[in-house]
Amino acid sequence: MSGFEAGCRIRAWTWGAITGLGTGLLVQPAHGPGAALFLGLIAFLLAGAVFVWGFCDGLDRRFALPPAALERARAAAEKRTADGEGIAPSAAATGKDR
């Protein structure tokens, strides 16, 4: 687990804990301490899991290639440049689309 991902998960679960505490404090006057503890725990678990899923999972993997595919792509690019074969610039880069 990368340092970025670990820090993100810690922050996500911290916000989940804040959400659970807030839920418990809002529920306690109307329903008592037992219901506040139960609903606060449920809110903590759900909010923490949703925050991890929404903000942390896949952040640094979303556009990354698997290591084997990355190595194959790097080797293919080196082979093309070694053969003198280049990639043609796009029409927008050359201005020849008109």
Short mmCIF file of C-alpha atoms in Angstrom, two decimals:
data_model
loop_
_atom_site.label_atom_id
_atom_site.label_comp_id
_atom_site.label_asym_id
_atom_site.label_seq_id
_atom_site.Cartn_x
_atom_site.Cartn_y
_atom_site.Cartn_z
CA MET A 1 0.00 0.00 0.00
CA SER A 2 1.49 3.34 -1.01
CA GLY A 3 1.87 6.19 1.44
CA PHE A 4 -0.69 8.21 -0.48
CA GLU A 5 -3.28 5.45 -0.25
CA ALA A 6 -2.64 4.86 3.46
CA GLY A 7 -3.00 8.56 4.23
CA CYS A 8 -6.19 8.73 2.20
CA ARG A 9 -7.68 5.75 4.03
CA ILE A 10 -6.81 7.23 7.42
CA ARG A 11 -8.51 10.51 6.49
CA ALA A 12 -11.55 8.66 5.11
CA TRP A 13 -12.01 6.64 8.31
CA THR A 14 -11.46 9.78 10.39
CA TRP A 15 -14.30 11.48 8.53
CA GLY A 16 -16.35 8.33 9.02
CA ALA A 17 -15.73 8.59 12.76
CA ILE A 18 -16.75 12.25 12.74
CA THR A 19 -19.92 11.31 10.86
CA GLY A 20 -20.70 8.54 13.37
CA LEU A 21 -20.10 10.85 16.32
CA GLY A 22 -22.32 13.52 14.82
CA THR A 23 -25.05 11.00 14.13
CA GLY A 24 -24.85 9.71 17.69
CA LEU A 25 -25.02 13.21 19.14
CA LEU A 26 -28.04 14.07 17.01
CA VAL A 27 -29.91 10.84 17.84
CA GLN A 28 -29.14 10.71 21.59
CA PRO A 29 -31.61 13.33 22.88
CA ALA A 30 -34.58 11.78 21.10
CA HIS A 31 -33.85 8.05 21.39
CA GLY A 32 -31.39 7.58 24.25
CA PRO A 33 -27.77 6.48 24.55
CA GLY A 34 -28.26 2.90 23.33
CA ALA A 35 -29.81 3.93 20.03
CA ALA A 36 -27.24 6.72 19.67
CA LEU A 37 -24.38 4.26 20.13
CA PHE A 38 -25.89 1.75 17.70
CA LEU A 39 -26.75 4.28 14.98
CA GLY A 40 -23.45 6.11 15.45
CA LEU A 41 -21.56 2.84 14.93
CA ILE A 42 -23.59 2.02 11.82
CA ALA A 43 -23.03 5.54 10.45
CA PHE A 44 -19.28 5.25 11.17
CA LEU A 45 -18.97 1.94 9.32
CA LEU A 46 -21.07 2.99 6.33
CA ALA A 47 -19.59 6.48 5.98
CA GLY A 48 -16.02 5.25 6.39
CA ALA A 49 -16.49 2.53 3.80
CA VAL A 50 -18.18 4.92 1.36
CA PHE A 51 -15.43 7.53 1.80
CA VAL A 52 -12.70 4.94 1.19
CA TRP A 53 -14.53 3.61 -1.85
CA GLY A 54 -15.32 7.06 -3.24
CA PHE A 55 -12.07 8.90 -2.57
CA CYS A 56 -9.28 6.36 -2.10
CA ASP A 57 -9.89 3.15 -4.06
CA GLY A 58 -8.47 3.44 -7.53
CA LEU A 59 -7.16 6.98 -7.23
CA ASP A 60 -3.61 6.08 -8.16
CA ARG A 61 -4.64 3.00 -10.16
CA ARG A 62 -7.41 4.44 -12.30
CA PHE A 63 -5.18 5.42 -15.23
CA ALA A 64 -2.18 3.24 -14.44
CA LEU A 65 -1.20 0.21 -16.47
CA PRO A 66 -0.32 -3.07 -14.79
CA PRO A 67 3.48 -3.46 -14.47
CA ALA A 68 3.73 -6.12 -17.21
CA ALA A 69 1.69 -4.02 -19.67
CA LEU A 70 3.76 -0.95 -18.80
CA GLU A 71 6.99 -2.82 -19.53
CA ARG A 72 5.62 -4.12 -22.87
CA ALA A 73 4.55 -0.60 -23.86
CA ARG A 74 7.93 0.83 -22.86
CA ALA A 75 9.79 -1.87 -24.84
CA ALA A 76 7.58 -1.28 -27.91
CA ALA A 77 8.19 2.47 -27.74
CA GLU A 78 11.96 1.94 -27.47
CA LYS A 79 11.88 -0.46 -30.43
CA ARG A 80 9.96 2.05 -32.56
CA THR A 81 12.36 4.88 -31.79
CA ALA A 82 15.37 2.61 -32.36
CA ASP A 83 14.00 1.64 -35.79
CA GLY A 84 13.59 5.32 -36.69
CA GLU A 85 9.84 4.92 -36.77
CA GLY A 86 8.08 7.86 -35.20
CA ILE A 87 4.55 8.69 -34.36
CA ALA A 88 2.99 11.21 -36.72
CA PRO A 89 1.87 14.42 -35.03
CA SER A 90 -1.85 15.07 -34.88
CA ALA A 91 -3.52 17.44 -37.32
CA ALA A 92 -4.24 19.91 -34.51
CA ALA A 93 -0.54 20.06 -33.59
CA THR A 94 0.57 20.74 -37.18
CA GLY A 95 -2.27 23.09 -38.10
CA LYS A 96 -2.86 21.20 -41.38
CA ASP A 97 -6.47 20.33 -40.69
CA ARG A 98 -7.79 23.22 -42.78
#
